[in-house]
């Protein structure tokens, strides 16, 4: 009887051989999935999106195609294909799991939606079966891969022109991806759900690969180019809209929501003050602008120019912030949260009672202040369409560009304040107020400044919101409701995106506004889904989607777990 001797080299080679077999399976399954996207998945156009064509992928099939292409590309990179090694500085296994899962989930969801909506599996063409089965092969194989997580080697530098081209290309791609999501038809929720699945899992996988860190290093070497590319991407959004102002209004509201969330981020993210009535400051700015901007329903009959209305609205919110903050900021924790929640409700009720019956006639009570005229700056009427470079920009495109300026101002204020001495004092108060005061920081004064600054930024956004909506009613400023912005969604946007950061609340606001706007059929279950999402986030990524370095260290510090292992190893060696 012959026995095969097992050497250390043989043992080491076995996982590598198994991995290569799995990678070949991932590559083959991804290639077959790509081919299936060019086949018909159903024979009838009754299903939204027209998946009946051969050789011309519909948008839903394009998502499957993109997911499969990325999966196959990373599988080839893991196999050592020349020229693709740079795709995964931190290793391939985790990235492949997320990419393959995203492609499979998108495909299975689409195929399942066809069967459910049309009433059975008989409505599926062979292309749908091929797509579903082929996409499951890479997903199953990817989760069998051995973990190859590693520390990324130092990256080499490219010529400046090449790095600039990379920055431009990435920002152009990002603009296309965002535009694709916003432009999805509200009557086709399947497309938007598939878009969320694909983008969410693909983005997570790419983050695991370490590629975004390499891109961050490139943008760090070319900050001015990155800023210009960012501005160009945002400014270019309304110019590439094919449907006029239909979806530009969503973008405007996202910017308003994000601007207010950045103001709340000063209060919650930097100073650590739990404010549950923050939306009231947005309402103060909106109501003030409505009363002084020439509305026919205004009790004052005043028509100030926009720049003056902005100043008046911001100052009014500042005053309210100081008046509310002065007596309440001596409280901490849950007590402060309860008081601010009460202020938010008092504001909404007070605006509803100033109708001439229950109180002075100032706000027209529940009817609000309608007929707020559109802005006009330097002869440019924001309520009219304008032709720019041969492209027609509608009314909401005008407000979109205006909100970009407002957001840029708010970002500048937030960044300068956060990096200043007062910003460091806010962080000290957030981490430990007692210790901060023991070191000489005037806790009450520092917190009041944060409260007042946050209120001012919210009031600034409120002045623009009043003109965008052309009416202001108390129901827009509640603690929780089906339509953001409200206090609960604003707080969630800050926590979801990442407290204390700039990009975090912007991303959180975009997600929390865009998802309810696109998935109207989930209105009755919106808060349920919202709560489940927050629970999962707190469990899997408590620092938020985009976290600062301090939060990462606080929530993912492994030194405590590593210390006993290191000690045991030292004793064994001795």
Coordinates of C-alpha atoms in Angstrom, one line a residue, residues 6-520:
X6 CA 2.2 15.4 3.1
X7 CA 4.8 18.1 3.3
X8 CA 4.4 21.7 4.5
X9 CA 4.7 22.8 0.9
X10 CA 1.8 20.5 -0.2
X11 CA -0.4 21.8 2.7
X12 CA 0.3 25.4 1.7
X13 CA -0.5 24.7 -1.9
X14 CA -3.9 23.1 -1.3
X15 CA -5.8 26.3 -0.4
X16 CA -4.3 28.1 -3.3
X17 CA -5.4 25.4 -5.7
X18 CA -8.9 25.4 -4.3
X19 CA -9.0 29.1 -4.5
X20 CA -8.0 29.1 -8.1
X21 CA -10.8 26.6 -8.9
X22 CA -13.3 28.9 -7.1
X23 CA -12.0 31.9 -9.0
X24 CA -12.4 30.1 -12.3
X25 CA -16.0 29.3 -11.3
X26 CA -16.6 33.0 -10.4
X27 CA -15.1 34.1 -13.7
X28 CA -17.2 31.7 -15.7
X29 CA -20.4 32.4 -13.9
X30 CA -19.9 36.2 -14.3
X31 CA -19.2 35.8 -18.0
X32 CA -22.4 33.7 -18.4
X33 CA -24.3 36.4 -16.4
X34 CA -23.0 39.1 -18.7
X35 CA -24.2 37.1 -21.8
X36 CA -27.6 36.6 -20.2
X37 CA -28.2 40.3 -19.9
X38 CA -28.4 40.4 -23.7
X39 CA -31.2 37.9 -23.8
X40 CA -34.9 38.4 -23.3
X41 CA -36.1 37.7 -19.7
X42 CA -39.8 37.8 -20.4
X43 CA -42.0 37.8 -23.6
X44 CA -44.4 40.6 -22.6
X45 CA -44.0 44.3 -22.2
X46 CA -46.5 44.3 -19.3
X47 CA -43.5 44.2 -16.9
X48 CA -42.0 47.7 -16.5
X49 CA -38.8 48.3 -18.4
X50 CA -39.4 46.1 -21.5
X51 CA -37.1 43.1 -20.9
X52 CA -38.2 41.4 -24.1
X53 CA -35.4 42.5 -26.4
X54 CA -32.4 40.5 -27.6
X55 CA -29.0 42.2 -27.8
X56 CA -30.2 45.4 -26.1
X57 CA -30.2 45.2 -22.2
X58 CA -32.9 47.1 -20.4
X59 CA -31.9 49.3 -17.4
X60 CA -32.7 46.4 -15.0
X61 CA -30.5 44.1 -17.1
X62 CA -27.8 46.7 -17.2
X63 CA -27.5 46.6 -13.4
X64 CA -27.0 42.8 -13.6
X65 CA -24.5 43.4 -16.4
X66 CA -22.5 45.9 -14.4
X67 CA -22.5 43.8 -11.2
X68 CA -21.3 40.7 -13.2
X69 CA -18.6 42.7 -15.0
X70 CA -17.2 44.0 -11.7
X71 CA -17.2 40.5 -10.2
X72 CA -15.5 39.0 -13.2
X73 CA -12.9 41.8 -13.3
X74 CA -12.0 41.3 -9.7
X75 CA -11.9 37.5 -10.1
X76 CA -9.4 38.0 -13.0
X77 CA -7.4 40.3 -10.8
X78 CA -7.3 37.6 -8.1
X79 CA -6.1 35.1 -10.6
X80 CA -3.1 37.3 -11.3
X81 CA -4.1 38.7 -14.6
X82 CA -1.4 41.2 -15.7
X83 CA -2.4 44.8 -15.3
X84 CA -5.3 44.2 -12.8
X85 CA -3.4 43.8 -9.5
X86 CA -4.0 47.4 -8.5
X87 CA -7.8 46.7 -8.1
X88 CA -7.6 45.2 -4.6
X89 CA -4.7 46.6 -2.4
X90 CA -6.4 45.0 0.7
X91 CA -7.2 41.7 -0.8
X92 CA -9.9 40.2 -3.1
X93 CA -12.0 37.8 -1.1
X94 CA -14.2 40.3 0.8
X95 CA -14.6 42.4 -2.3
X96 CA -15.6 39.4 -4.4
X97 CA -18.2 38.3 -1.8
X98 CA -20.0 41.7 -1.9
X99 CA -19.8 42.1 -5.6
X100 CA -21.0 38.6 -6.4
X101 CA -23.8 38.9 -3.8
X102 CA -24.8 42.2 -5.3
X103 CA -25.0 40.8 -8.8
X104 CA -26.9 37.7 -7.7
X105 CA -29.3 39.7 -5.4
X106 CA -30.1 42.1 -8.2
X107 CA -30.7 39.4 -10.7
X108 CA -32.8 37.2 -8.5
X109 CA -34.9 40.2 -7.3
X110 CA -35.6 41.2 -11.0
X111 CA -36.5 37.6 -12.0
X112 CA -38.7 37.2 -8.9
X113 CA -40.4 40.5 -9.6
X114 CA -41.3 39.4 -13.1
X115 CA -42.8 36.2 -11.8
X116 CA -44.7 37.9 -9.0
X117 CA -46.0 40.8 -11.0
X118 CA -47.0 38.8 -14.1
X119 CA -48.4 35.9 -12.1
X120 CA -46.1 33.0 -12.4
X121 CA -42.8 31.5 -13.5
X122 CA -44.3 30.7 -16.9
X123 CA -43.8 34.3 -17.9
X124 CA -40.0 33.9 -17.7
X125 CA -38.0 33.5 -20.9
X126 CA -34.9 31.2 -20.9
X127 CA -32.7 34.2 -20.5
X128 CA -34.1 34.9 -17.1
X129 CA -33.4 31.3 -15.9
X130 CA -29.8 31.5 -17.3
X131 CA -29.3 34.9 -15.5
X132 CA -30.6 33.7 -12.2
X133 CA -28.7 30.4 -12.1
X134 CA -25.5 31.9 -13.6
X135 CA -25.4 34.7 -11.1
X136 CA -25.8 32.3 -8.1
X137 CA -22.6 30.4 -9.1
X138 CA -20.1 33.3 -8.4
X139 CA -22.0 34.2 -5.2
X140 CA -21.7 30.6 -3.8
X141 CA -18.1 30.3 -4.9
X142 CA -17.1 33.7 -3.5
X143 CA -18.2 32.7 0.0
X144 CA -16.0 29.6 -0.2
X145 CA -12.9 31.7 -0.9
X146 CA -10.2 31.7 1.7
X147 CA -9.7 35.1 3.4
X148 CA -6.8 37.0 1.8
X149 CA -7.1 40.2 3.7
X150 CA -3.8 42.0 3.9
X151 CA -2.3 45.4 4.6
X152 CA -2.0 47.4 1.5
X153 CA 1.5 48.0 0.2
X154 CA 2.5 51.7 -0.3
X155 CA 1.2 52.9 -3.6
X156 CA 3.4 54.4 -6.2
X157 CA 2.7 57.8 -7.8
X158 CA 1.6 58.3 -11.3
X159 CA 2.3 61.3 -13.5
X160 CA 0.3 64.3 -12.6
X161 CA -1.7 64.3 -15.8
X162 CA -2.7 60.6 -15.2
X163 CA -3.8 61.3 -11.7
X164 CA -5.9 64.3 -12.8
X165 CA -7.5 62.2 -15.5
X166 CA -8.4 59.6 -12.8
X167 CA -10.0 62.2 -10.7
X168 CA -12.0 63.6 -13.6
X169 CA -13.1 60.1 -14.6
X170 CA -14.2 59.0 -11.2
X171 CA -16.2 62.1 -10.6
X172 CA -17.8 61.8 -14.0
X173 CA -18.7 58.2 -13.2
X174 CA -20.1 59.2 -9.8
X175 CA -22.3 61.9 -11.5
X176 CA -23.6 59.3 -13.9
X177 CA -24.4 56.8 -11.1
X178 CA -26.2 59.4 -9.0
X179 CA -28.1 60.8 -12.0
X180 CA -29.2 57.2 -12.9
X181 CA -30.7 56.7 -9.5
X182 CA -32.5 60.1 -9.3
X183 CA -33.8 59.7 -12.9
X184 CA -35.4 56.3 -12.3
X185 CA -39.2 56.4 -13.1
X186 CA -41.3 56.6 -10.0
X187 CA -43.7 54.1 -11.7
X188 CA -40.9 51.5 -11.8
X189 CA -40.0 50.9 -8.2
X190 CA -38.3 47.6 -9.2
X191 CA -35.6 49.5 -11.0
X192 CA -34.8 51.8 -8.0
X193 CA -34.8 48.8 -5.6
X194 CA -32.4 46.9 -7.9
X195 CA -30.3 50.1 -8.2
X196 CA -30.0 50.4 -4.4
X197 CA -29.0 46.7 -4.1
X198 CA -26.3 47.0 -6.8
X199 CA -24.9 50.3 -5.7
X200 CA -25.0 49.4 -2.0
X201 CA -23.2 46.1 -2.2
X202 CA -20.8 47.2 -4.9
X203 CA -19.8 50.3 -2.9
X204 CA -19.3 48.1 0.2
X205 CA -17.2 45.7 -1.8
X206 CA -15.0 48.4 -3.3
X207 CA -14.5 49.9 0.1
X208 CA -13.2 46.5 1.3
X209 CA -10.8 46.4 -1.6
X210 CA -8.9 49.5 -0.4
X211 CA -9.3 51.2 -3.8
X212 CA -11.1 54.2 -2.4
X213 CA -8.2 54.8 0.0
X214 CA -5.9 54.9 -3.0
X215 CA -8.2 57.4 -4.7
X216 CA -8.3 59.5 -1.5
X217 CA -4.5 59.7 -1.6
X218 CA -4.6 60.9 -5.2
X219 CA -7.2 63.6 -4.4
X220 CA -5.1 64.6 -1.4
X221 CA -2.2 65.4 -3.8
X222 CA -4.5 67.4 -6.1
X223 CA -6.9 69.1 -3.8
X224 CA -7.7 72.0 -6.1
X225 CA -8.4 69.6 -9.0
X226 CA -10.6 67.5 -6.7
X227 CA -12.6 70.6 -5.6
X228 CA -13.0 71.8 -9.1
X229 CA -14.2 68.3 -10.2
X230 CA -16.6 68.2 -7.3
X231 CA -18.1 71.6 -8.1
X232 CA -18.3 70.7 -11.8
X233 CA -20.1 67.4 -11.1
X234 CA -22.7 69.1 -8.9
X235 CA -23.2 72.1 -11.3
X236 CA -23.4 69.8 -14.3
X237 CA -26.4 67.8 -12.8
X238 CA -29.2 70.0 -14.1
X239 CA -27.6 70.3 -17.5
X240 CA -27.8 66.5 -18.1
X241 CA -31.4 66.1 -17.1
X242 CA -33.5 64.7 -19.9
X243 CA -36.8 65.1 -18.1
X244 CA -36.6 68.8 -17.3
X245 CA -37.5 69.7 -13.7
X246 CA -39.2 66.4 -12.9
X247 CA -36.3 65.1 -10.9
X248 CA -34.4 68.4 -10.3
X249 CA -36.9 69.2 -7.6
X250 CA -35.8 66.0 -5.8
X251 CA -32.2 67.2 -6.0
X252 CA -33.2 70.7 -4.6
X253 CA -34.9 69.1 -1.6
X254 CA -32.0 66.8 -1.0
X255 CA -29.7 69.9 -0.9
X256 CA -32.1 71.6 1.5
X257 CA -32.3 68.5 3.7
X258 CA -28.5 68.1 3.6
X259 CA -27.8 71.7 4.5
X260 CA -30.1 71.5 7.5
X261 CA -28.5 68.2 8.5
X262 CA -25.0 69.9 8.4
X263 CA -26.3 72.5 10.8
X264 CA -27.6 69.8 13.1
X265 CA -24.3 68.1 12.8
X266 CA -22.7 71.1 14.6
X267 CA -25.1 70.5 17.5
X268 CA -25.1 66.7 17.6
X269 CA -22.0 65.6 15.8
X270 CA -19.5 68.2 17.2
X271 CA -21.0 69.3 20.5
X272 CA -22.8 66.1 21.4
X273 CA -26.1 67.9 22.2
X274 CA -29.2 65.7 21.5
X275 CA -31.6 68.1 19.8
X276 CA -35.0 66.5 18.9
X277 CA -36.7 69.8 17.8
X278 CA -34.2 71.1 15.4
X279 CA -36.6 71.3 12.5
X280 CA -38.3 74.2 14.3
X281 CA -35.3 76.4 13.4
X282 CA -35.8 75.5 9.7
X283 CA -39.4 76.6 10.2
X284 CA -38.4 79.9 11.8
X285 CA -36.3 80.8 8.8
X286 CA -39.0 79.7 6.3
X287 CA -41.8 81.6 8.1
X288 CA -39.7 84.7 8.4
X289 CA -38.8 84.7 4.7
X290 CA -42.5 84.1 3.9
X291 CA -43.6 87.1 5.9
X292 CA -41.0 89.5 4.5
X293 CA -40.8 88.4 0.8
X294 CA -44.0 89.9 -0.5
X295 CA -46.5 87.1 -0.1
X296 CA -50.1 88.3 -0.6
X297 CA -51.0 86.4 2.6
X298 CA -48.3 88.1 4.7
X299 CA -49.6 90.0 7.7
X300 CA -46.9 92.7 7.3
X301 CA -47.0 93.5 3.6
X302 CA -43.3 93.7 3.4
X303 CA -41.3 92.8 0.3
X304 CA -37.6 92.7 1.0
X305 CA -35.0 91.7 -1.6
X306 CA -33.8 88.1 -1.2
X307 CA -30.4 89.0 0.4
X308 CA -32.2 90.9 3.1
X309 CA -34.8 88.1 3.6
X310 CA -31.9 85.6 4.0
X311 CA -30.3 87.8 6.6
X312 CA -33.6 88.4 8.5
X313 CA -34.4 84.7 8.4
X314 CA -31.0 83.7 9.7
X315 CA -31.0 86.3 12.4
X316 CA -34.5 85.2 13.5
X317 CA -33.4 81.6 13.8
X318 CA -30.2 82.8 15.7
X319 CA -32.4 84.7 18.2
X320 CA -34.7 81.7 18.7
X321 CA -31.6 79.5 19.2
X322 CA -30.2 81.7 21.9
X323 CA -33.6 82.2 23.6
X324 CA -34.3 78.5 23.6
X325 CA -30.7 77.4 24.4
X326 CA -30.0 79.8 27.2
X327 CA -32.4 78.2 29.8
X328 CA -32.2 74.7 28.5
X329 CA -28.5 74.0 27.8
X330 CA -27.8 73.7 31.5
X331 CA -29.5 70.3 31.2
X332 CA -27.8 67.2 29.9
X333 CA -28.6 64.0 28.1
X334 CA -32.2 62.8 28.1
X335 CA -33.5 65.9 29.8
X336 CA -32.1 68.2 27.1
X337 CA -33.6 65.9 24.4
X338 CA -37.0 66.1 26.0
X339 CA -36.9 69.9 26.3
X340 CA -35.8 70.4 22.7
X341 CA -38.6 68.0 21.6
X342 CA -41.1 70.1 23.5
X343 CA -39.8 73.3 21.8
X344 CA -40.3 71.7 18.4
X345 CA -43.9 70.8 19.2
X346 CA -44.5 74.2 20.7
X347 CA -43.3 75.9 17.6
X348 CA -45.6 73.9 15.3
X349 CA -48.6 74.4 17.6
X350 CA -47.9 78.1 17.9
X351 CA -47.7 78.6 14.1
X352 CA -51.1 76.9 13.9
X353 CA -52.7 79.1 16.5
X354 CA -51.5 82.5 15.1
X355 CA -54.6 82.6 12.8
X356 CA -56.5 85.6 14.2
X357 CA -58.8 83.4 16.3
X358 CA -56.7 81.6 18.8
X359 CA -54.1 84.3 18.7
X360 CA -52.8 87.2 16.6
X361 CA -53.3 86.9 12.8
X362 CA -49.7 86.5 11.7
X363 CA -49.3 83.0 10.1
X364 CA -52.8 82.2 8.9
X365 CA -52.8 79.2 11.2
X366 CA -53.1 75.8 9.6
X367 CA -53.6 77.3 6.2
X368 CA -50.0 78.7 6.3
X369 CA -48.6 81.4 4.1
X370 CA -49.2 80.7 0.4
X371 CA -48.3 82.7 -2.8
X372 CA -44.7 83.3 -1.8
X373 CA -43.2 84.9 -5.0
X374 CA -40.3 83.4 -6.8
X375 CA -36.8 85.0 -6.3
X376 CA -35.4 87.5 -8.6
X377 CA -31.7 88.3 -8.4
X378 CA -30.0 90.7 -10.8
X379 CA -32.9 90.4 -13.2
X380 CA -32.8 86.6 -13.2
X381 CA -36.3 85.3 -12.3
X382 CA -36.0 81.9 -10.6
X383 CA -39.5 80.9 -11.4
X384 CA -38.9 81.0 -15.2
X385 CA -37.0 78.7 -17.5
X386 CA -33.8 80.1 -19.0
X387 CA -31.6 79.0 -21.9
X388 CA -28.0 78.5 -20.9
X389 CA -25.5 77.2 -23.5
X390 CA -28.3 76.0 -25.6
X391 CA -29.8 74.0 -22.7
X392 CA -33.1 74.9 -21.1
X393 CA -33.0 75.2 -17.3
X394 CA -36.3 75.1 -15.5
X395 CA -37.3 76.9 -12.3
X396 CA -36.1 74.1 -10.0
X397 CA -32.7 74.1 -11.8
X398 CA -32.3 77.7 -10.8
X399 CA -33.0 76.9 -7.1
X400 CA -30.7 73.9 -7.3
X401 CA -27.8 76.1 -8.3
X402 CA -28.7 78.6 -5.6
X403 CA -28.8 75.8 -3.0
X404 CA -25.3 74.7 -4.1
X405 CA -24.0 78.2 -3.2
X406 CA -25.8 78.0 0.2
X407 CA -24.5 74.5 0.9
X408 CA -20.9 75.6 -0.1
X409 CA -21.3 78.4 2.5
X410 CA -22.5 76.1 5.2
X411 CA -19.7 73.6 4.4
X412 CA -17.2 76.4 4.7
X413 CA -18.6 77.5 8.0
X414 CA -18.8 74.0 9.4
X415 CA -15.2 73.2 8.3
X416 CA -13.7 76.4 9.7
X417 CA -15.7 76.1 13.0
X418 CA -14.8 72.4 13.4
X419 CA -11.1 73.0 13.0
X420 CA -11.0 76.1 15.2
X421 CA -10.4 76.4 18.9
X422 CA -14.2 76.5 19.6
X423 CA -14.5 73.3 17.5
X424 CA -12.0 71.5 19.6
X425 CA -13.9 72.7 22.7
X426 CA -17.1 71.3 21.2
X427 CA -15.4 67.9 20.7
X428 CA -14.1 68.0 24.3
X429 CA -17.6 68.7 25.6
X430 CA -19.0 65.9 23.5
X431 CA -16.5 63.4 24.8
X432 CA -16.7 64.3 28.5
X433 CA -18.3 67.6 29.6
X434 CA -17.1 67.3 33.2
X435 CA -13.5 66.7 32.2
X436 CA -13.7 69.6 29.7
X437 CA -15.0 72.0 32.3
X438 CA -12.3 70.8 34.7
X439 CA -9.7 71.9 32.1
X440 CA -11.1 75.4 32.0
X441 CA -13.7 75.2 29.2
X442 CA -16.9 77.2 29.8
X443 CA -19.3 74.5 29.0
X444 CA -22.5 76.6 28.9
X445 CA -21.0 79.2 26.6
X446 CA -19.5 76.7 24.2
X447 CA -22.8 74.8 24.0
X448 CA -24.8 78.0 23.4
X449 CA -22.5 79.0 20.6
X450 CA -23.0 75.6 18.9
X451 CA -26.8 75.8 19.4
X452 CA -26.9 79.3 18.0
X453 CA -24.7 78.5 15.0
X454 CA -26.7 75.3 14.2
X455 CA -30.0 77.3 14.4
X456 CA -28.6 80.0 12.1
X457 CA -27.6 77.5 9.4
X458 CA -31.1 75.9 9.6
X459 CA -32.7 79.3 9.2
X460 CA -30.6 80.0 6.2
X461 CA -31.8 76.9 4.4
X462 CA -35.4 77.7 5.5
X463 CA -35.4 81.0 3.6
X464 CA -34.7 79.2 0.4
X465 CA -37.1 76.4 1.2
X466 CA -40.0 78.9 1.5
X467 CA -39.4 80.2 -2.0
X468 CA -39.0 76.7 -3.5
X469 CA -42.3 75.4 -2.1
X470 CA -44.0 78.9 -2.5
X471 CA -46.0 78.1 0.7
X472 CA -45.2 77.4 4.3
X473 CA -47.5 75.4 6.6
X474 CA -47.1 74.1 10.2
X475 CA -47.3 70.4 9.1
X476 CA -44.0 70.7 7.4
X477 CA -42.2 71.0 10.7
X478 CA -43.1 68.0 12.8
X479 CA -40.9 65.7 14.9
X480 CA -41.6 62.6 12.7
X481 CA -43.6 62.2 9.6
X482 CA -43.7 60.4 6.2
X483 CA -42.0 63.3 4.4
X484 CA -38.6 64.6 5.4
X485 CA -37.1 66.9 6.5
X486 CA -38.4 66.5 10.1
X487 CA -36.5 66.3 13.3
X488 CA -36.3 62.4 13.4
X489 CA -35.1 62.1 9.8
X490 CA -32.6 65.0 10.3
X491 CA -31.1 63.3 13.4
X492 CA -31.1 59.9 11.5
X493 CA -29.3 61.5 8.5
X494 CA -26.5 62.7 10.8
X495 CA -26.2 59.4 12.6
X496 CA -26.5 57.3 9.4
X497 CA -24.0 59.4 7.5
X498 CA -21.5 59.8 10.2
X499 CA -21.5 62.4 13.1
X500 CA -18.9 65.1 13.0
X501 CA -18.1 64.7 9.2
X502 CA -19.1 66.8 6.2
X503 CA -19.8 64.1 3.7
X504 CA -21.6 61.9 6.1
X505 CA -24.8 64.0 6.7
X506 CA -24.9 64.8 3.0
X507 CA -24.9 61.1 2.1
X508 CA -27.4 60.3 4.8
X509 CA -29.7 63.1 3.7
X510 CA -29.6 62.0 0.1
X511 CA -30.5 58.4 1.1
X512 CA -33.2 59.3 3.5
X513 CA -34.9 61.7 1.1
X514 CA -34.4 59.8 -2.1
X515 CA -35.6 56.4 -0.9
X516 CA -39.0 57.6 0.4
X517 CA -39.5 59.8 -2.7
X518 CA -38.9 56.8 -5.1
X519 CA -40.6 54.1 -3.1
X520 CA -44.0 55.7 -2.6

